[in-house]
Amino acid sequence: MLSKKTKYGIKALIYLSKYEDNAPVQIEAISKSENISRKFLESILLTLRKNGFLGSKKGKGGGYYLIKEPEAIKMSSVMRVLDGPIAMVPCVSLNFYEKCDDCPDENACAVHNLMVEVRDSTLKIFNNKSLADLIK
Amino acid sequence: MLSKKTKYGIKALIYLSKYEDNAPVQIEAISKSENISRKFLESILLTLRKNGFLGSKKGKGGGYYLIKEPEAIKMSSVMRVLDGPIAMVPCVSLNFYEKCDDCPDENACAVHNLMVEVRDSTLKIFNNKSLADLIK
DNA sequence: TATTATCCTATAGGATTAGTAGAATTTAAA
DNA sequence: TTTAAATTCTACTAATCCTATAGGATAATA
């Protein structure tokens, strides 16, 4: 399941990418336009900023703005920051790998191998999809 | 994330599919071989039985056995029974559809359309993969 | 200095997950 | 007919994660 956090985060990024001049947009504006709880969105934008997707400006006339070109923002990186691993099982994750404690041999594990396939096909989509592609 | 329930369930199905004569296999045997908590596995096998994948026999010499040919068990159906929806978002699910309450127009929603793509590619894998394929 | 906005920490409530306990029921074999 | 072995069923619990919400601190602008 995609968390609401992720869904809201992507929607916010899309909203921001429409302001090509990169003028700061206030949380309130995004929150209202996309029907997202204001305080919740606040925390989401904060993590997007901390992870290098957004810049922010405090005080009057402040807000959030995209720091990179929409073409340069891959969905795979957005997903990893907001939703965590893309793989369905930690033992198959490229960026969040963890060994299963029940499974003695990964290569012999049918579940493992099945999930590798799923990961690859999902990753192919997220890697080839930029924020700019989403808007088209 | 794939739940442990699902992971264990698939492993149990694989274990059972190796007994081609379909003689009942006891929970205890599966539990030990696959390192799965006995009681937890118990409840998993029960739902697999209630959903037509397994048969069971009580009493001495009893246990669980496959009710269908491994070739006839599609991973998509196993996933749906144990893990729930295959789609990452309810508004994109074929079997567990639910409307988003924040989104006025699905077709105009970029997240929606992205997740349709992911669903299709994942579903393609699960639909074309049978229990028998997993063992090869 | 007043106002506007983000920044940050903490926390609450609900849902889900993973697992546990224990008694009831059924069956086969002694 | 008794006993032992197995599933079945209901209910419970502990831990974790998700979705927010609260409230004050901090910074920038007019």
GROMACS .gro file of C-alpha atoms (C1' of nucleotides) in nm:
model
  332
    1MET     CA    1   0.000   0.000   0.000
    2LEU     CA    2   0.107   0.350  -0.084
    3SER     CA    3   0.095   0.565   0.228
    4LYS     CA    4  -0.107   0.882   0.224
    5LYS     CA    5   0.213   1.061   0.309
    6THR     CA    6   0.359   0.951  -0.024
    7LYS     CA    7   0.046   1.022  -0.220
    8TYR     CA    8   0.018   1.370  -0.071
    9GLY     CA    9   0.386   1.431  -0.122
   10ILE     CA   10   0.370   1.351  -0.490
   11LYS     CA   11   0.063   1.567  -0.534
   12ALA     CA   12   0.242   1.854  -0.365
   13LEU     CA   13   0.545   1.811  -0.590
   14ILE     CA   14   0.321   1.817  -0.893
   15TYR     CA   15   0.151   2.131  -0.768
   16LEU     CA   16   0.485   2.301  -0.713
   17SER     CA   17   0.619   2.199  -1.050
   18LYS     CA   18   0.353   2.409  -1.213
   19TYR     CA   19   0.516   2.723  -1.074
   20GLU     CA   20   0.798   2.742  -1.318
   21ASP     CA   21   0.933   3.066  -1.187
   22ASN     CA   22   0.999   2.885  -0.861
   23ALA     CA   23   0.836   3.149  -0.650
   24PRO     CA   24   0.768   3.018  -0.300
   25VAL     CA   25   0.425   2.864  -0.255
   26GLN     CA   26   0.265   2.855   0.086
   27ILE     CA   27   0.161   2.531   0.252
   28GLU     CA   28  -0.188   2.664   0.290
   29ALA     CA   29  -0.231   2.703  -0.085
   30ILE     CA   30  -0.125   2.347  -0.158
   31SER     CA   31  -0.326   2.213   0.130
   32LYS     CA   32  -0.645   2.373   0.007
   33SER     CA   33  -0.599   2.292  -0.357
   34GLU     CA   34  -0.521   1.926  -0.297
   35ASN     CA   35  -0.745   1.862   0.004
   36ILE     CA   36  -0.463   1.771   0.235
   37SER     CA   37  -0.462   1.831   0.609
   38ARG     CA   38  -0.246   2.136   0.659
   39LYS     CA   39  -0.037   2.016   0.951
   40PHE     CA   40   0.022   1.677   0.794
   41LEU     CA   41   0.132   1.836   0.470
   42GLU     CA   42   0.366   2.057   0.670
   43SER     CA   43   0.560   1.755   0.794
   44ILE     CA   44   0.568   1.600   0.449
   45LEU     CA   45   0.710   1.911   0.287
   46LEU     CA   46   0.966   1.926   0.562
   47THR     CA   47   1.102   1.581   0.480
   48LEU     CA   48   1.099   1.666   0.111
   49ARG     CA   49   1.308   1.969   0.189
   50LYS     CA   50   1.548   1.777   0.408
   51ASN     CA   51   1.598   1.530   0.129
   52GLY     CA   52   1.691   1.786  -0.128
   53PHE     CA   53   1.374   1.807  -0.332
   54LEU     CA   54   1.247   2.138  -0.204
   55GLY     CA   55   1.381   2.468  -0.085
   56SER     CA   56   1.196   2.691   0.155
   57LYS     CA   57   1.176   3.048   0.257
   58LYS     CA   58   1.054   3.165   0.592
   59GLY     CA   59   0.850   3.470   0.680
   60LYS     CA   60   0.614   3.680   0.478
   61GLY     CA   61   0.608   3.582   0.113
   62GLY     CA   62   0.779   3.260   0.209
   63GLY     CA   63   0.688   2.904   0.123
   64TYR     CA   64   0.825   2.604  -0.059
   65TYR     CA   65   0.963   2.574  -0.408
   66LEU     CA   66   1.119   2.308  -0.628
   67ILE     CA   67   1.495   2.297  -0.612
   68LYS     CA   68   1.548   2.083  -0.922
   69GLU     CA   69   1.396   2.069  -1.264
   70PRO     CA   70   1.089   1.843  -1.278
   71GLU     CA   71   1.270   1.645  -1.547
   72ALA     CA   72   1.546   1.565  -1.301
   73ILE     CA   73   1.323   1.427  -1.028
   74LYS     CA   74   1.285   1.053  -1.069
   75MET     CA   75   0.985   0.891  -0.910
   76SER     CA   76   1.203   0.616  -0.770
   77SER     CA   77   1.385   0.864  -0.550
   78VAL     CA   78   1.063   1.029  -0.437
   79MET     CA   79   0.920   0.689  -0.350
   80ARG     CA   80   1.223   0.589  -0.150
   81VAL     CA   81   1.222   0.906   0.055
   82LEU     CA   82   0.852   0.911   0.132
   83ASP     CA   83   0.741   0.550   0.112
   84GLY     CA   84   1.059   0.367   0.200
   85PRO     CA   85   1.174   0.058   0.010
   86ILE     CA   86   1.028  -0.008  -0.332
   87ALA     CA   87   1.077  -0.383  -0.294
   88MET     CA   88   0.801  -0.582  -0.129
   89VAL     CA   89   1.046  -0.776   0.089
   90PRO     CA   90   1.360  -0.643   0.261
   91CYS     CA   91   1.571  -0.933   0.134
   92VAL     CA   92   1.510  -0.806  -0.218
   93SER     CA   93   1.560  -0.437  -0.157
   94LEU     CA   94   1.851  -0.261  -0.323
   95ASN     CA   95   1.860   0.037  -0.089
   96PHE     CA   96   1.711  -0.106   0.231
   97TYR     CA   97   1.843  -0.462   0.227
   98GLU     CA   98   1.786  -0.686   0.526
   99LYS     CA   99   1.834  -1.057   0.556
  100CYS     CA  100   1.533  -1.274   0.635
  101ASP     CA  101   1.574  -1.458   0.960
  102ASP     CA  102   1.363  -1.754   0.856
  103CYS     CA  103   1.532  -1.818   0.525
  104PRO     CA  104   1.866  -2.003   0.515
  105ASP     CA  105   1.938  -1.954   0.145
  106GLU     CA  106   1.807  -1.656  -0.049
  107ASN     CA  107   1.892  -1.792  -0.389
  108ALA     CA  108   1.697  -2.106  -0.320
  109CYS     CA  109   1.395  -1.915  -0.193
  110ALA     CA  110   1.110  -1.905  -0.441
  111VAL     CA  111   0.945  -1.610  -0.272
  112HIS     CA  112   1.269  -1.417  -0.295
  113ASN     CA  113   1.307  -1.484  -0.664
  114LEU     CA  114   0.947  -1.395  -0.736
  115MET     CA  115   0.983  -1.067  -0.553
  116VAL     CA  116   1.301  -0.984  -0.743
  117GLU     CA  117   1.096  -0.997  -1.060
  118VAL     CA  118   0.829  -0.771  -0.914
  119ARG     CA  119   1.086  -0.528  -0.788
  120ASP     CA  120   1.255  -0.506  -1.126
  121SER     CA  121   0.937  -0.434  -1.313
  122THR     CA  122   0.822  -0.175  -1.063
  123LEU     CA  123   1.159  -0.010  -1.048
  124LYS     CA  124   1.172   0.011  -1.425
  125ILE     CA  125   0.860   0.225  -1.416
  126PHE     CA  126   0.970   0.449  -1.131
  127ASN     CA  127   1.317   0.498  -1.275
  128ASN     CA  128   1.190   0.600  -1.614
  129LYS     CA  129   0.927   0.836  -1.479
  130SER     CA  130   1.014   1.188  -1.381
  131LEU     CA  131   0.796   1.445  -1.215
  132ALA     CA  132   0.774   1.615  -1.553
  133ASP     CA  133   0.638   1.296  -1.709
  134LEU     CA  134   0.359   1.285  -1.454
  135ILE     CA  135   0.217   1.616  -1.565
  136LYS     CA  136   0.193   1.540  -1.932
  137MET     CA  137   0.547  -0.455   0.196
  138LEU     CA  138   0.464  -0.820   0.175
  139SER     CA  139   0.322  -0.939   0.506
  140LYS     CA  140   0.485  -1.231   0.682
  141LYS     CA  141   0.151  -1.401   0.663
  142THR     CA  142   0.173  -1.398   0.285
  143LYS     CA  143   0.536  -1.498   0.275
  144TYR     CA  144   0.476  -1.789   0.511
  145GLY     CA  145   0.163  -1.888   0.323
  146ILE     CA  146   0.345  -1.910  -0.007
  147LYS     CA  147   0.626  -2.108   0.150
  148ALA     CA  148   0.375  -2.349   0.297
  149LEU     CA  149   0.204  -2.392  -0.040
  150ILE     CA  150   0.538  -2.467  -0.199
  151TYR     CA  151   0.617  -2.719   0.069
  152LEU     CA  152   0.284  -2.891   0.018
  153SER     CA  153   0.316  -2.897  -0.357
  154LYS     CA  154   0.614  -3.124  -0.322
  155TYR     CA  155   0.388  -3.397  -0.185
  156GLU     CA  156   0.237  -3.500  -0.513
  157ASP     CA  157   0.042  -3.789  -0.368
  158ASN     CA  158  -0.148  -3.529  -0.167
  159ALA     CA  159  -0.113  -3.713   0.160
  160PRO     CA  160  -0.194  -3.484   0.453
  161VAL     CA  161   0.104  -3.300   0.595
  162GLN     CA  162   0.099  -3.187   0.954
  163ILE     CA  163   0.137  -2.823   1.050
  164GLU     CA  164   0.427  -2.915   1.273
  165ALA     CA  165   0.630  -3.053   0.981
  166ILE     CA  166   0.585  -2.738   0.772
  167SER     CA  167   0.648  -2.515   1.070
  168LYS     CA  168   0.979  -2.681   1.148
  169SER     CA  169   1.102  -2.706   0.794
  170GLU     CA  170   1.026  -2.344   0.708
  171ASN     CA  171   1.099  -2.184   1.045
  172ILE     CA  172   0.751  -2.052   1.095
  173SER     CA  173   0.584  -2.004   1.431
  174ARG     CA  174   0.352  -2.301   1.465
  175LYS     CA  175   0.046  -2.118   1.589
  176PHE     CA  176   0.078  -1.842   1.335
  177LEU     CA  177   0.112  -2.092   1.054
  178GLU     CA  178  -0.197  -2.262   1.188
  179SER     CA  179  -0.409  -1.956   1.122
  180ILE     CA  180  -0.256  -1.904   0.779
  181LEU     CA  181  -0.331  -2.257   0.666
  182LEU     CA  182  -0.682  -2.215   0.794
  183THR     CA  183  -0.748  -1.918   0.570
  184LEU     CA  184  -0.591  -2.098   0.277
  185ARG     CA  185  -0.829  -2.384   0.340
  186LYS     CA  186  -1.131  -2.156   0.369
  187ASN     CA  187  -1.038  -1.999   0.038
  188GLY     CA  188  -1.023  -2.327  -0.150
  189PHE     CA  189  -0.651  -2.378  -0.181
  190LEU     CA  190  -0.611  -2.651   0.078
  191GLY     CA  191  -0.803  -2.942   0.216
  192SER     CA  192  -0.757  -3.073   0.566
  193LYS     CA  193  -0.811  -3.384   0.764
  194LYS     CA  194  -0.850  -3.387   1.138
  195GLY     CA  195  -0.727  -3.643   1.385
  196LYS     CA  196  -0.442  -3.887   1.376
  197GLY     CA  197  -0.274  -3.900   1.039
  198GLY     CA  198  -0.444  -3.576   0.951
  199GLY     CA  199  -0.301  -3.256   0.816
  200TYR     CA  200  -0.322  -3.025   0.516
  201TYR     CA  201  -0.295  -3.102   0.148
  202LEU     CA  202  -0.325  -2.920  -0.183
  203ILE     CA  203  -0.667  -2.933  -0.336
  204LYS     CA  204  -0.568  -2.814  -0.683
  205GLU     CA  205  -0.279  -2.885  -0.917
  206PRO     CA  206   0.017  -2.651  -0.857
  207GLU     CA  207  -0.016  -2.549  -1.223
  208ALA     CA  208  -0.366  -2.423  -1.155
  209ILE     CA  209  -0.279  -2.201  -0.863
  210LYS     CA  210  -0.204  -1.850  -0.987
  211MET     CA  211   0.007  -1.629  -0.764
  212SER     CA  212  -0.235  -1.342  -0.817
  213SER     CA  213  -0.509  -1.533  -0.639
  214VAL     CA  214  -0.280  -1.636  -0.356
  215MET     CA  215  -0.168  -1.277  -0.313
  216ARG     CA  216  -0.523  -1.145  -0.304
  217VAL     CA  217  -0.632  -1.393  -0.040
  218LEU     CA  218  -0.334  -1.349   0.189
  219ASP     CA  219  -0.203  -1.001   0.118
  220GLY     CA  220  -0.517  -0.824   0.003
  221PRO     CA  221  -0.514  -0.587  -0.295
  222ILE     CA  222  -0.228  -0.608  -0.541
  223ALA     CA  223  -0.265  -0.241  -0.633
  224MET     CA  224  -0.078   0.015  -0.426
  225VAL     CA  225  -0.379   0.244  -0.403
  226PRO     CA  226  -0.744   0.144  -0.357
  227CYS     CA  227  -0.857   0.375  -0.639
  228VAL     CA  228  -0.658   0.158  -0.878
  229SER     CA  229  -0.755  -0.183  -0.746
  230LEU     CA  230  -0.954  -0.418  -0.967
  231ASN     CA  231  -1.084  -0.639  -0.688
  232PHE     CA  232  -1.084  -0.403  -0.391
  233TYR     CA  233  -1.175  -0.071  -0.550
  234GLU     CA  234  -1.239   0.232  -0.333
  235LYS     CA  235  -1.269   0.596  -0.429
  236CYS     CA  236  -1.019   0.844  -0.287
  237ASP     CA  237  -1.188   1.109  -0.080
  238ASP     CA  238  -0.932   1.376  -0.155
  239CYS     CA  239  -0.934   1.337  -0.533
  240PRO     CA  240  -1.214   1.491  -0.737
  241ASP     CA  241  -1.122   1.334  -1.071
  242GLU     CA  242  -0.940   1.003  -1.098
  243ASN     CA  243  -0.857   1.032  -1.465
  244ALA     CA  244  -0.691   1.366  -1.407
  245CYS     CA  245  -0.490   1.236  -1.112
  246ALA     CA  246  -0.126   1.176  -1.195
  247VAL     CA  247  -0.075   0.950  -0.895
  248HIS     CA  248  -0.367   0.739  -1.005
  249ASN     CA  249  -0.234   0.697  -1.355
  250LEU     CA  250   0.114   0.615  -1.235
  251MET     CA  251  -0.022   0.349  -1.003
  252VAL     CA  252  -0.229   0.196  -1.282
  253GLU     CA  253   0.095   0.133  -1.467
  254VAL     CA  254   0.256  -0.026  -1.163
  255ARG     CA  255  -0.048  -0.241  -1.100
  256ASP     CA  256  -0.051  -0.366  -1.457
  257SER     CA  257   0.312  -0.467  -1.457
  258THR     CA  258   0.287  -0.640  -1.120
  259LEU     CA  259  -0.033  -0.815  -1.211
  260LYS     CA  260   0.120  -0.941  -1.531
  261ILE     CA  261   0.381  -1.122  -1.328
  262PHE     CA  262   0.144  -1.265  -1.069
  263ASN     CA  263  -0.108  -1.376  -1.332
  264ASN     CA  264   0.149  -1.558  -1.537
  265LYS     CA  265   0.311  -1.730  -1.243
  266SER     CA  266   0.169  -2.048  -1.098
  267LEU     CA  267   0.274  -2.232  -0.787
  268ALA     CA  268   0.433  -2.487  -1.019
  269ASP     CA  269   0.644  -2.214  -1.180
  270LEU     CA  270   0.783  -2.113  -0.844
  271ILE     CA  271   0.938  -2.450  -0.783
  272LYS     CA  272   1.127  -2.476  -1.111
  273DT     C1'  273   0.776   4.596   1.587
  274DA     C1'  274   0.393   4.331   1.400
  275DT     C1'  275   0.284   3.989   1.096
  276DT     C1'  276   0.349   3.595   0.836
  277DA     C1'  277   0.541   3.182   0.749
  278DT     C1'  278   0.830   2.778   0.819
  279DC     C1'  279   1.069   2.473   1.178
  280DC     C1'  280   1.070   2.142   1.531
  281DT     C1'  281   0.941   1.826   1.899
  282DA     C1'  282   0.617   1.567   2.110
  283DT     C1'  283   0.225   1.295   2.133
  284DA     C1'  284  -0.240   1.088   2.070
  285DG     C1'  285  -0.551   0.753   1.868
  286DG     C1'  286  -0.649   0.405   1.556
  287DA     C1'  287  -0.528   0.030   1.255
  288DT     C1'  288  -0.257  -0.347   1.143
  289DT     C1'  289   0.067  -0.713   1.221
  290DA     C1'  290   0.252  -1.101   1.439
  291DG     C1'  291   0.195  -1.403   1.753
  292DT     C1'  292  -0.018  -1.660   2.186
  293DA     C1'  293  -0.348  -1.936   2.476
  294DG     C1'  294  -0.656  -2.267   2.544
  295DA     C1'  295  -1.040  -2.537   2.485
  296DA     C1'  296  -1.349  -2.787   2.137
  297DT     C1'  297  -1.384  -3.113   1.784
  298DT     C1'  298  -1.276  -3.489   1.491
  299DT     C1'  299  -1.036  -3.906   1.360
  300DA     C1'  300  -0.753  -4.321   1.375
  301DA     C1'  301  -0.552  -4.669   1.610
  302DA     C1'  302  -0.476  -4.954   2.026
  303DT     C1'  303  -1.427  -4.802   2.383
  304DT     C1'  304  -1.060  -4.546   2.514
  305DT     C1'  305  -0.666  -4.271   2.409
  306DA     C1'  306  -0.376  -3.990   2.157
  307DA     C1'  307  -0.308  -3.697   1.773
  308DA     C1'  308  -0.441  -3.367   1.488
  309DT     C1'  309  -0.716  -2.962   1.316
  310DT     C1'  310  -1.065  -2.587   1.442
  311DC     C1'  311  -1.219  -2.189   1.657
  312DT     C1'  312  -1.249  -1.781   1.950
  313DA     C1'  313  -1.038  -1.446   2.183
  314DC     C1'  314  -0.662  -1.193   2.344
  315DT     C1'  315  -0.211  -0.926   2.361
  316DA     C1'  316   0.205  -0.672   2.258
  317DA     C1'  317   0.436  -0.406   1.941
  318DT     C1'  318   0.467  -0.126   1.556
  319DC     C1'  319   0.315   0.190   1.203
  320DC     C1'  320   0.015   0.544   1.014
  321DT     C1'  321  -0.222   0.965   1.019
  322DA     C1'  322  -0.259   1.310   1.186
  323DT     C1'  323  -0.263   1.728   1.565
  324DA     C1'  324  -0.073   2.076   1.909
  325DG     C1'  325   0.201   2.439   2.032
  326DG     C1'  326   0.579   2.700   2.064
  327DA     C1'  327   1.043   2.847   1.843
  328DT     C1'  328   1.254   3.072   1.477
  329DA     C1'  329   1.317   3.359   1.090
  330DA     C1'  330   1.205   3.708   0.731
  331DT     C1'  331   0.954   4.084   0.557
  332DA     C1'  332   0.710   4.521   0.553
   0.00000   0.00000   0.00000
